[in-house]
Amino acid sequence: MKRRISALLAALVLLCSLCVIPADAAPPANTATILFTHDLHSHFLPQPAEDGGESGGYARLKTAIDREREKCPDALLLDGGDFSIGSLVQTLYTTQAAELRTMGALGYDAVTLGNHEFDHTGEGFARMLNAAKKAQAAFGVLASSQFSASVEDYREQYGPLTATLPALLEANYRPAEDNPDKDFIQQAMDDYGVQETLLLERDGVTYGIFGLMGVDSDDCAPTSGFALEDAAQAAERCVTVLKEQGAQFIICLSHSGTDEDPKLSEDELLAKAVDGIDVIISGHTHSTLTEPIVVNDTYIVSCGPYCRNLGSITLRKYENETGSKELVDYHLTPIDETLKENSNIAAMVETWKDKVGDTYLSRYGLTYDQVLTTTSFDLNTPVSGVQENNGLGSLAADAFRWATQTLAAEPYEGYTVAVTADGVLRAPLRTGQITASQAFDVLSMGVGADGTSGFPLVEVYLTGKEVKAAMEVDASVTPIMPAAQLYRSGALYSFNT
């Protein structure tokens, strides 16, 4: 009898141990690792850093990417826009699509658009897409050929051998109905495969990704010829579609940005307005977030501009009613001289440099790394919003005034005042040698009427009274609109605060 009771008790204990789950046991979960950049601005090559070292460069970025993927082979690699405009390689934008093709070689899964992708207007953006697809198609033909001569022909016409292009995502920015180039642009976007959303599966986890353009970004692209849809409205649509398709992690590539002023922090406002976004890769404002901003259970991340860092975020998301998340890891990897260059990407960048020399620079009799002069002190970009003079701004204004007096076909014989604005000074000049490429980087924005990279120099006649009025506006507007601050050559003024 005792044996029977003992056997029964043992059976009951075993049964209970199988069925009872501890109260604090966690539900099943999925883990996701996302590598990210934004605002790369064509920084293919390292730049001198303030501490005397170097920062950026795609060959070093590739090394950082490979190291992260050794730890997590299924990590996504994404970009938040403004991948173009910022170095001499951008002069190949419409003809070679150097930025997108190199990002394909770096292993990017998806990217979105920023305002600077439209510096060559919407038509130039379309030409860039066509150039990328044409090079990819030519590589496909080359891959099926047995003749080595074809390789040389390809390099002559298209530059580096590239086969892969990243997905391009854009949900709320499309050619305006009154854009005369609408059909051409839309056809280029369709041929490339630009889409609102993308579904990716890695190691059994399904990711839903979409791209957005922000209000300020659109304001910064006045010649895009595109129409902007409300970001929250487009995001709601994308989240709904991706959830219906089975996305377990939803990621927004947003070229909107964050700001200390809550009313201007577009990506924080987006996270408040739209439920269901797990991560926002936030570009445009060049923010560097050492910790994510968490709003409405959405993680907003930024790693800084100009290829200075590679961002990484790892999240664990639980399969419960709320889909709650926890941050497993977040870190920024500096892209600097401590990283070895990836030889394949380094060779690709050298090929782009040669292309720039053969095309854009040849008309000026310059080469990419040609040393123009030296400086014994740093010429830094301005501290925005501070109403004071700046050496780099003064140098640029002096150069404009010198050009009008020296290079113009019919130099103006009257008095000349030259001005440049804070917002167009894009890179410092560090102590030491200054090369042609570094000089270009300072004023790398814009495009001329002939399609040449760089803003054209514009002349306008003003009376003395109008010059004084402009200076009064400059003195009063700078604190509230820092990018508009003017640096002058040929005129001085003082003001009472």
Short mmCIF file of C-alpha atoms in Angstrom, two decimals:
data_model
loop_
_atom_site.label_atom_id
_atom_site.label_comp_id
_atom_site.label_asym_id
_atom_site.label_seq_id
_atom_site.Cartn_x
_atom_site.Cartn_y
_atom_site.Cartn_z
CA MET A 1 0.00 0.00 0.00
CA LYS A 2 2.80 2.39 0.89
CA ARG A 3 4.47 1.66 -2.44
CA ARG A 4 1.28 2.49 -4.35
CA ILE A 5 0.85 5.80 -2.46
CA SER A 6 4.50 6.73 -3.03
CA ALA A 7 4.23 5.96 -6.73
CA LEU A 8 1.07 8.07 -7.00
CA LEU A 9 2.71 11.00 -5.17
CA ALA A 10 5.76 10.79 -7.43
CA ALA A 11 3.55 10.84 -10.53
CA LEU A 12 1.65 13.89 -9.25
CA VAL A 13 4.87 15.76 -8.46
CA LEU A 14 6.24 15.01 -11.94
CA LEU A 15 3.01 16.12 -13.59
CA CYS A 16 3.00 19.39 -11.64
CA SER A 17 6.62 20.09 -12.53
CA LEU A 18 5.77 19.77 -16.23
CA CYS A 19 2.67 21.96 -16.19
CA VAL A 20 3.43 24.78 -13.75
CA ILE A 21 5.32 27.79 -15.20
CA PRO A 22 7.08 30.13 -12.77
CA ALA A 23 5.28 33.46 -12.47
CA ASP A 24 8.37 35.45 -13.49
CA ALA A 25 9.24 33.35 -16.58
CA ALA A 26 9.61 35.51 -19.71
CA PRO A 27 7.51 34.84 -22.84
CA PRO A 28 9.25 33.88 -26.13
CA ALA A 29 11.23 36.69 -27.74
CA ASN A 30 13.02 37.69 -30.96
CA THR A 31 16.31 39.56 -31.02
CA ALA A 32 17.30 42.03 -33.74
CA THR A 33 20.59 43.80 -34.44
CA ILE A 34 20.57 46.84 -36.73
CA LEU A 35 23.71 48.59 -37.99
CA PHE A 36 23.10 52.11 -39.25
CA THR A 37 24.49 55.34 -40.68
CA HIS A 38 23.02 58.59 -42.01
CA ASP A 39 24.24 61.84 -43.55
CA LEU A 40 27.30 60.19 -45.12
CA HIS A 41 27.54 63.07 -47.62
CA SER A 42 29.86 61.32 -50.09
CA HIS A 43 32.65 61.02 -47.48
CA PHE A 44 34.43 58.23 -49.34
CA LEU A 45 37.81 59.18 -47.88
CA PRO A 46 39.07 59.93 -44.36
CA GLN A 47 39.11 63.57 -43.28
CA PRO A 48 41.55 65.26 -40.86
CA ALA A 49 40.04 65.27 -37.36
CA GLU A 50 40.27 68.00 -34.75
CA ASP A 51 42.43 65.81 -32.48
CA GLY A 52 45.06 65.36 -35.19
CA GLY A 53 43.86 61.92 -36.29
CA GLU A 54 41.46 61.03 -39.09
CA SER A 55 37.74 60.43 -39.30
CA GLY A 56 35.57 58.52 -41.77
CA GLY A 57 36.29 56.78 -45.04
CA TYR A 58 34.33 53.94 -46.60
CA ALA A 59 37.23 51.44 -46.65
CA ARG A 60 37.45 51.75 -42.84
CA LEU A 61 33.67 51.73 -42.53
CA LYS A 62 33.65 48.37 -44.32
CA THR A 63 36.09 46.96 -41.76
CA ALA A 64 33.79 48.09 -38.94
CA ILE A 65 30.77 46.57 -40.69
CA ASP A 66 32.56 43.25 -41.17
CA ARG A 67 33.59 43.13 -37.50
CA GLU A 68 30.01 43.72 -36.38
CA ARG A 69 28.73 41.04 -38.73
CA GLU A 70 31.29 38.57 -37.42
CA LYS A 71 29.55 38.93 -34.06
CA CYS A 72 26.06 38.99 -35.61
CA PRO A 73 25.96 37.64 -39.19
CA ASP A 74 22.26 38.44 -39.57
CA ALA A 75 22.52 42.13 -38.64
CA LEU A 76 20.76 44.58 -40.96
CA LEU A 77 22.69 47.51 -42.46
CA LEU A 78 20.57 50.62 -43.07
CA ASP A 79 21.02 54.32 -43.89
CA GLY A 80 18.88 57.37 -43.06
CA GLY A 81 19.54 59.49 -46.16
CA ASP A 82 21.80 62.30 -47.45
CA PHE A 83 24.29 59.74 -48.72
CA SER A 84 25.41 62.22 -51.40
CA ILE A 85 26.92 65.73 -51.72
CA GLY A 86 29.99 66.53 -49.65
CA SER A 87 33.14 65.56 -51.55
CA LEU A 88 34.59 65.61 -55.06
CA VAL A 89 33.18 62.14 -55.75
CA GLN A 90 29.72 63.75 -55.81
CA THR A 91 30.66 65.18 -59.22
CA LEU A 92 29.98 61.65 -60.54
CA TYR A 93 26.48 61.59 -58.99
CA THR A 94 24.34 61.87 -62.12
CA THR A 95 26.65 59.94 -64.47
CA GLN A 96 28.08 57.11 -62.31
CA ALA A 97 25.87 56.89 -59.18
CA ALA A 98 29.07 56.37 -57.18
CA GLU A 99 27.33 56.69 -53.81
CA LEU A 100 24.59 54.08 -54.30
CA ARG A 101 26.89 51.63 -56.07
CA THR A 102 29.52 51.85 -53.32
CA MET A 103 26.82 51.39 -50.66
CA GLY A 104 25.83 48.22 -52.48
CA ALA A 105 29.42 47.00 -52.25
CA LEU A 106 29.49 47.91 -48.53
CA GLY A 107 26.52 45.60 -47.98
CA TYR A 108 23.67 48.03 -47.26
CA ASP A 109 20.27 46.36 -47.24
CA ALA A 110 18.19 49.52 -47.57
CA VAL A 111 18.54 53.32 -47.62
CA THR A 112 16.17 56.27 -47.79
CA LEU A 113 16.43 59.66 -49.47
CA GLY A 114 17.58 62.95 -47.97
CA ASN A 115 17.21 66.48 -49.28
CA HIS A 116 20.72 66.48 -50.77
CA GLU A 117 19.81 63.62 -53.09
CA PHE A 118 17.89 66.37 -54.94
CA ASP A 119 20.65 68.98 -55.17
CA HIS A 120 20.78 68.20 -58.89
CA THR A 121 16.97 68.62 -58.99
CA GLY A 122 14.52 65.76 -59.34
CA GLU A 123 15.69 65.22 -62.91
CA GLY A 124 19.29 64.80 -61.72
CA PHE A 125 18.11 62.32 -59.08
CA ALA A 126 16.43 60.30 -61.83
CA ARG A 127 19.58 60.34 -63.94
CA MET A 128 21.51 58.99 -60.96
CA LEU A 129 19.05 56.09 -60.60
CA ASN A 130 19.33 55.33 -64.31
CA ALA A 131 23.13 55.37 -64.12
CA ALA A 132 23.06 52.89 -61.21
CA LYS A 133 20.76 50.47 -63.03
CA LYS A 134 22.68 50.79 -66.30
CA ALA A 135 25.96 49.90 -64.57
CA GLN A 136 24.31 46.96 -62.83
CA ALA A 137 22.85 45.68 -66.11
CA ALA A 138 26.23 46.03 -67.83
CA PHE A 139 27.85 44.02 -65.05
CA GLY A 140 25.32 41.24 -65.65
CA VAL A 141 26.33 41.12 -69.30
CA LEU A 142 29.99 41.22 -68.32
CA ALA A 143 29.55 38.33 -65.89
CA SER A 144 28.35 36.12 -68.72
CA SER A 145 31.28 37.07 -70.97
CA GLN A 146 34.57 35.20 -71.28
CA PHE A 147 36.57 38.11 -72.69
CA SER A 148 38.94 40.04 -70.40
CA ALA A 149 38.77 43.02 -72.77
CA SER A 150 35.17 43.51 -71.67
CA VAL A 151 36.37 44.15 -68.13
CA GLU A 152 38.52 47.04 -69.31
CA ASP A 153 35.64 48.39 -71.40
CA TYR A 154 33.39 48.25 -68.34
CA ARG A 155 35.89 50.07 -66.14
CA GLU A 156 36.40 52.73 -68.79
CA GLN A 157 32.68 53.46 -68.98
CA TYR A 158 31.33 52.59 -65.54
CA GLY A 159 34.27 52.65 -63.13
CA PRO A 160 34.54 49.92 -60.44
CA LEU A 161 33.00 46.50 -60.98
CA THR A 162 29.76 46.58 -58.97
CA ALA A 163 26.77 44.25 -59.06
CA THR A 164 24.69 44.95 -55.94
CA LEU A 165 22.51 47.97 -55.17
CA PRO A 166 20.70 48.68 -51.90
CA ALA A 167 16.91 48.84 -51.76
CA LEU A 168 15.69 52.45 -51.92
CA LEU A 169 12.68 53.23 -49.71
CA GLU A 170 10.50 56.35 -49.81
CA ALA A 171 6.89 56.45 -48.61
CA ASN A 172 5.87 60.13 -48.52
CA TYR A 173 7.88 61.89 -51.24
CA ARG A 174 6.97 61.60 -54.91
CA PRO A 175 7.17 63.72 -58.09
CA ALA A 176 4.67 66.61 -57.98
CA GLU A 177 1.83 66.55 -60.48
CA ASP A 178 2.95 69.85 -62.03
CA ASN A 179 6.59 68.73 -62.40
CA PRO A 180 7.38 68.78 -66.14
CA ASP A 181 9.85 65.90 -65.60
CA LYS A 182 7.33 63.84 -63.60
CA ASP A 183 7.06 60.94 -66.08
CA PHE A 184 10.83 60.70 -66.58
CA ILE A 185 11.49 60.73 -62.84
CA GLN A 186 8.74 58.24 -62.03
CA GLN A 187 9.97 55.87 -64.73
CA ALA A 188 13.50 56.00 -63.29
CA MET A 189 12.14 55.29 -59.81
CA ASP A 190 10.08 52.37 -61.11
CA ASP A 191 13.04 50.94 -63.05
CA TYR A 192 15.26 51.11 -59.97
CA GLY A 193 12.52 49.64 -57.80
CA VAL A 194 12.00 52.52 -55.36
CA GLN A 195 9.23 51.42 -53.00
CA GLU A 196 7.45 52.49 -49.83
CA THR A 197 8.15 49.39 -47.77
CA LEU A 198 10.45 46.37 -47.70
CA LEU A 199 10.03 42.99 -46.00
CA LEU A 200 13.23 41.13 -45.08
CA GLU A 201 13.70 37.84 -43.26
CA ARG A 202 16.92 37.05 -41.38
CA ASP A 203 17.47 33.99 -39.22
CA GLY A 204 13.74 33.43 -38.83
CA VAL A 205 12.97 37.06 -37.90
CA THR A 206 10.84 39.17 -40.27
CA TYR A 207 11.69 42.86 -40.58
CA GLY A 208 9.48 45.56 -42.07
CA ILE A 209 11.29 48.72 -43.22
CA PHE A 210 10.03 51.99 -44.71
CA GLY A 211 11.48 55.42 -45.53
CA LEU A 212 10.26 58.97 -44.85
CA MET A 213 11.20 62.54 -45.78
CA GLY A 214 10.76 65.28 -43.15
CA VAL A 215 9.22 68.74 -43.38
CA ASP A 216 12.50 70.60 -42.86
CA SER A 217 14.23 68.26 -45.31
CA ASP A 218 11.66 69.11 -47.96
CA ASP A 219 12.16 72.81 -47.21
CA CYS A 220 15.89 72.26 -47.81
CA ALA A 221 15.20 70.77 -51.26
CA PRO A 222 13.40 73.63 -53.05
CA THR A 223 14.34 72.38 -56.53
CA SER A 224 13.33 68.73 -56.01
CA GLY A 225 10.01 69.08 -57.83
CA PHE A 226 8.59 66.54 -55.36
CA ALA A 227 5.45 66.73 -53.22
CA LEU A 228 5.52 65.84 -49.51
CA GLU A 229 2.83 63.75 -47.81
CA ASP A 230 2.31 64.07 -44.06
CA ALA A 231 4.90 61.80 -42.41
CA ALA A 232 2.58 60.42 -39.71
CA GLN A 233 -0.10 59.61 -42.28
CA ALA A 234 2.39 57.75 -44.47
CA ALA A 235 3.90 55.98 -41.46
CA GLU A 236 0.48 54.76 -40.30
CA ARG A 237 -0.10 53.27 -43.73
CA CYS A 238 3.31 51.58 -43.82
CA VAL A 239 3.03 50.14 -40.30
CA THR A 240 -0.40 48.68 -41.11
CA VAL A 241 0.82 47.08 -44.34
CA LEU A 242 3.97 45.65 -42.75
CA LYS A 243 2.08 44.19 -39.79
CA GLU A 244 -0.38 42.54 -42.17
CA GLN A 245 2.61 41.04 -44.00
CA GLY A 246 3.92 39.54 -40.77
CA ALA A 247 6.69 41.98 -39.80
CA GLN A 248 7.96 41.32 -36.28
CA PHE A 249 10.27 44.38 -36.12
CA ILE A 250 9.25 47.62 -37.87
CA ILE A 251 12.01 50.10 -38.72
CA CYS A 252 11.60 53.63 -40.09
CA LEU A 253 14.44 55.25 -42.06
CA SER A 254 13.61 58.90 -41.44
CA HIS A 255 15.33 61.93 -42.91
CA SER A 256 13.62 64.26 -40.44
CA GLY A 257 15.84 64.49 -37.37
CA THR A 258 15.68 65.41 -33.71
CA ASP A 259 16.00 68.77 -31.99
CA GLU A 260 16.39 70.15 -28.47
CA ASP A 261 13.17 72.07 -29.06
CA PRO A 262 10.37 69.46 -28.74
CA LYS A 263 8.26 71.35 -31.27
CA LEU A 264 10.99 70.97 -33.90
CA SER A 265 12.03 67.38 -33.09
CA GLU A 266 10.24 65.75 -36.01
CA ASP A 267 11.18 62.15 -35.28
CA GLU A 268 10.07 62.43 -31.65
CA LEU A 269 6.76 63.88 -32.85
CA LEU A 270 6.46 60.99 -35.32
CA ALA A 271 7.03 58.41 -32.58
CA LYS A 272 4.36 60.06 -30.41
CA ALA A 273 1.85 60.14 -33.26
CA VAL A 274 2.29 56.61 -34.64
CA ASP A 275 2.16 53.35 -32.69
CA GLY A 276 4.05 50.25 -33.76
CA ILE A 277 7.41 51.63 -34.93
CA ASP A 278 10.19 49.78 -33.11
CA VAL A 279 13.19 51.80 -34.33
CA ILE A 280 13.64 55.13 -36.12
CA ILE A 281 17.00 55.67 -37.81
CA SER A 282 17.03 59.47 -37.59
CA GLY A 283 18.98 61.52 -40.14
CA HIS A 284 19.09 65.14 -41.38
CA THR A 285 19.98 67.04 -38.19
CA HIS A 286 23.44 65.41 -37.95
CA SER A 287 22.70 64.34 -34.37
CA THR A 288 24.99 62.00 -32.43
CA LEU A 289 23.01 60.11 -29.79
CA THR A 290 25.14 58.19 -27.31
CA GLU A 291 21.91 56.68 -25.97
CA PRO A 292 18.64 56.11 -27.85
CA ILE A 293 15.72 58.47 -27.31
CA VAL A 294 12.71 56.36 -26.30
CA VAL A 295 9.27 57.73 -27.16
CA ASN A 296 6.08 55.66 -27.14
CA ASP A 297 8.18 52.46 -26.96
CA THR A 298 10.01 53.57 -30.13
CA TYR A 299 13.82 53.75 -30.07
CA ILE A 300 15.19 56.78 -31.96
CA VAL A 301 18.88 56.47 -32.88
CA SER A 302 21.52 58.62 -34.62
CA CYS A 303 25.28 58.10 -34.99
CA GLY A 304 26.46 61.45 -36.37
CA PRO A 305 27.33 62.65 -39.90
CA TYR A 306 30.18 62.22 -42.37
CA CYS A 307 30.89 58.54 -41.70
CA ARG A 308 32.31 59.39 -38.27
CA ASN A 309 30.62 56.42 -36.60
CA LEU A 310 28.84 53.17 -37.34
CA GLY A 311 25.80 52.78 -35.10
CA SER A 312 24.54 49.48 -33.71
CA ILE A 313 21.39 48.71 -31.74
CA THR A 314 20.23 45.31 -30.50
CA LEU A 315 16.68 44.89 -29.21
CA ARG A 316 14.81 41.95 -27.73
CA LYS A 317 11.08 41.98 -28.46
CA TYR A 318 8.72 39.70 -26.56
CA GLU A 319 5.85 37.81 -28.14
CA ASN A 320 3.21 39.04 -25.71
CA GLU A 321 0.12 41.19 -26.11
CA THR A 322 2.01 44.47 -25.87
CA GLY A 323 5.07 43.38 -27.88
CA SER A 324 7.26 44.90 -25.17
CA LYS A 325 10.96 45.47 -25.87
CA GLU A 326 14.20 45.78 -24.00
CA LEU A 327 17.50 47.27 -25.09
CA VAL A 328 20.20 44.60 -25.19
CA ASP A 329 23.03 46.73 -26.63
CA TYR A 330 23.66 50.13 -28.18
CA HIS A 331 27.04 51.45 -29.25
CA LEU A 332 28.77 53.70 -31.77
CA THR A 333 32.00 52.52 -33.41
CA PRO A 334 34.32 55.42 -34.36
CA ILE A 335 35.56 55.21 -37.94
CA ASP A 336 39.12 56.42 -37.52
CA GLU A 337 42.79 55.64 -38.17
CA THR A 338 42.74 52.70 -35.74
CA LEU A 339 40.71 50.69 -38.29
CA LYS A 340 42.46 48.94 -41.16
CA GLU A 341 41.13 49.75 -44.62
CA ASN A 342 39.28 47.07 -46.55
CA SER A 343 41.34 46.55 -49.70
CA ASN A 344 38.41 46.01 -52.07
CA ILE A 345 36.59 49.18 -51.03
CA ALA A 346 39.87 51.13 -50.98
CA ALA A 347 40.50 50.08 -54.60
CA MET A 348 36.95 51.09 -55.55
CA VAL A 349 37.44 54.54 -54.01
CA GLU A 350 40.71 55.00 -55.89
CA THR A 351 38.86 54.23 -59.13
CA TRP A 352 36.28 56.90 -58.32
CA LYS A 353 39.09 59.39 -57.64
CA ASP A 354 40.57 58.64 -61.06
CA LYS A 355 37.15 59.18 -62.65
CA VAL A 356 36.85 62.57 -60.93
CA GLY A 357 40.30 63.52 -62.20
CA ASP A 358 39.43 62.54 -65.78
CA THR A 359 36.15 64.47 -65.76
CA TYR A 360 35.52 67.30 -63.31
CA LEU A 361 39.07 68.25 -62.30
CA SER A 362 40.67 68.04 -65.74
CA ARG A 363 38.92 71.24 -66.85
CA TYR A 364 40.74 73.12 -64.06
CA GLY A 365 44.10 71.45 -64.58
CA LEU A 366 43.96 69.91 -61.07
CA THR A 367 44.28 66.44 -59.58
CA TYR A 368 42.41 64.99 -56.58
CA ASP A 369 45.26 65.00 -54.05
CA GLN A 370 47.16 67.97 -55.48
CA VAL A 371 48.53 70.17 -52.68
CA LEU A 372 47.45 73.79 -53.21
CA THR A 373 48.94 75.42 -50.11
CA THR A 374 49.59 74.90 -46.40
CA THR A 375 48.20 76.52 -43.26
CA SER A 376 49.75 76.78 -39.79
CA PHE A 377 46.37 76.94 -38.02
CA ASP A 378 42.90 75.40 -38.29
CA LEU A 379 40.18 77.14 -40.28
CA ASN A 380 37.06 75.76 -38.63
CA THR A 381 33.46 75.80 -39.72
CA PRO A 382 31.45 78.38 -37.76
CA VAL A 383 29.70 77.79 -34.46
CA SER A 384 26.15 78.34 -35.71
CA GLY A 385 24.14 81.10 -34.13
CA VAL A 386 27.10 83.03 -32.76
CA GLN A 387 27.25 86.53 -34.28
CA GLU A 388 31.00 86.86 -34.76
CA ASN A 389 33.51 86.64 -37.56
CA ASN A 390 34.97 83.33 -38.77
CA GLY A 391 38.26 82.68 -40.54
CA LEU A 392 36.85 80.11 -42.96
CA GLY A 393 33.85 82.31 -43.78
CA SER A 394 36.12 85.29 -44.39
CA LEU A 395 38.40 83.20 -46.62
CA ALA A 396 35.44 82.05 -48.74
CA ALA A 397 34.12 85.62 -49.07
CA ASP A 398 37.62 86.88 -49.96
CA ALA A 399 37.83 84.19 -52.64
CA PHE A 400 34.49 85.26 -54.15
CA ARG A 401 35.59 88.90 -54.24
CA TRP A 402 38.95 87.96 -55.76
CA ALA A 403 37.19 85.89 -58.46
CA THR A 404 34.89 88.76 -59.49
CA GLN A 405 37.88 91.12 -59.75
CA THR A 406 40.28 88.67 -61.40
CA LEU A 407 38.44 85.91 -63.29
CA ALA A 408 35.33 87.63 -64.64
CA ALA A 409 35.30 88.30 -68.38
CA GLU A 410 34.25 91.89 -67.68
CA PRO A 411 35.27 92.79 -64.10
CA TYR A 412 33.00 95.31 -62.39
CA GLU A 413 34.77 98.64 -61.97
CA GLY A 414 32.74 99.83 -58.98
CA TYR A 415 32.94 98.75 -55.36
CA THR A 416 32.45 95.05 -54.69
CA VAL A 417 31.21 93.42 -51.50
CA ALA A 418 31.23 89.61 -51.38
CA VAL A 419 29.22 87.50 -48.93
CA THR A 420 28.80 83.82 -48.11
CA ALA A 421 26.47 82.14 -45.64
CA ASP A 422 27.18 79.95 -42.62
CA GLY A 423 25.03 77.10 -43.98
CA VAL A 424 27.11 76.51 -47.11
CA LEU A 425 30.44 76.09 -45.30
CA ARG A 426 30.53 72.30 -45.04
CA ALA A 427 34.04 71.29 -43.95
CA PRO A 428 37.00 72.80 -42.04
CA LEU A 429 40.57 73.18 -43.29
CA ARG A 430 42.98 71.66 -40.78
CA THR A 431 46.57 72.66 -40.03
CA GLY A 432 48.99 71.37 -42.66
CA GLN A 433 48.66 70.74 -46.37
CA ILE A 434 45.45 71.71 -48.16
CA THR A 435 44.60 69.64 -51.22
CA ALA A 436 42.23 70.30 -54.11
CA SER A 437 39.72 67.84 -52.68
CA GLN A 438 39.78 69.50 -49.23
CA ALA A 439 39.24 72.93 -50.75
CA PHE A 440 36.25 71.58 -52.68
CA ASP A 441 34.77 70.06 -49.53
CA VAL A 442 34.41 73.51 -47.95
CA LEU A 443 31.89 74.66 -50.58
CA SER A 444 30.60 71.34 -51.89
CA MET A 445 26.88 72.09 -52.03
CA GLY A 446 24.74 73.06 -55.00
CA VAL A 447 24.83 72.73 -58.76
CA GLY A 448 25.12 75.19 -61.62
CA ALA A 449 22.71 75.65 -64.52
CA ASP A 450 25.07 73.55 -66.65
CA GLY A 451 24.93 70.66 -64.16
CA THR A 452 28.39 71.37 -62.73
CA SER A 453 28.74 70.61 -59.01
CA GLY A 454 28.97 73.65 -56.75
CA PHE A 455 26.78 76.74 -56.46
CA PRO A 456 27.36 79.35 -59.20
CA LEU A 457 28.72 82.74 -58.18
CA VAL A 458 25.91 85.31 -58.49
CA GLU A 459 26.28 89.09 -58.92
CA VAL A 460 23.60 91.64 -57.97
CA TYR A 461 23.67 95.45 -57.84
CA LEU A 462 22.74 97.04 -54.50
CA THR A 463 22.69 100.62 -53.30
CA GLY A 464 24.55 101.60 -50.14
CA LYS A 465 21.22 101.86 -48.32
CA GLU A 466 20.34 98.30 -49.36
CA VAL A 467 23.74 96.98 -48.23
CA LYS A 468 23.16 98.59 -44.82
CA ALA A 469 19.68 97.02 -44.63
CA ALA A 470 21.14 93.59 -45.42
CA MET A 471 23.65 93.99 -42.61
CA GLU A 472 20.89 94.96 -40.17
CA VAL A 473 18.96 91.84 -41.15
CA ASP A 474 22.11 89.73 -40.74
CA ALA A 475 22.70 91.08 -37.22
CA SER A 476 19.13 90.41 -36.11
CA VAL A 477 18.35 87.12 -37.87
CA THR A 478 21.49 85.11 -37.03
CA PRO A 479 20.43 84.03 -33.51
CA ILE A 480 17.14 82.58 -34.80
CA MET A 481 18.32 81.37 -38.24
CA PRO A 482 22.00 80.42 -37.81
CA ALA A 483 22.54 79.01 -41.31
CA ALA A 484 21.77 82.45 -42.78
CA GLN A 485 24.61 84.27 -40.99
CA LEU A 486 26.75 86.15 -43.51
CA TYR A 487 30.53 86.47 -43.74
CA ARG A 488 31.77 89.41 -45.76
CA SER A 489 34.68 90.68 -47.81
CA GLY A 490 34.95 94.37 -48.69
CA ALA A 491 32.66 95.63 -45.95
CA LEU A 492 32.72 95.96 -42.16
CA TYR A 493 29.93 96.85 -39.76
CA SER A 494 29.24 97.08 -36.07
CA PHE A 495 25.92 96.92 -34.26
CA ASN A 496 24.35 97.54 -30.87
CA THR A 497 22.74 94.40 -29.39
#
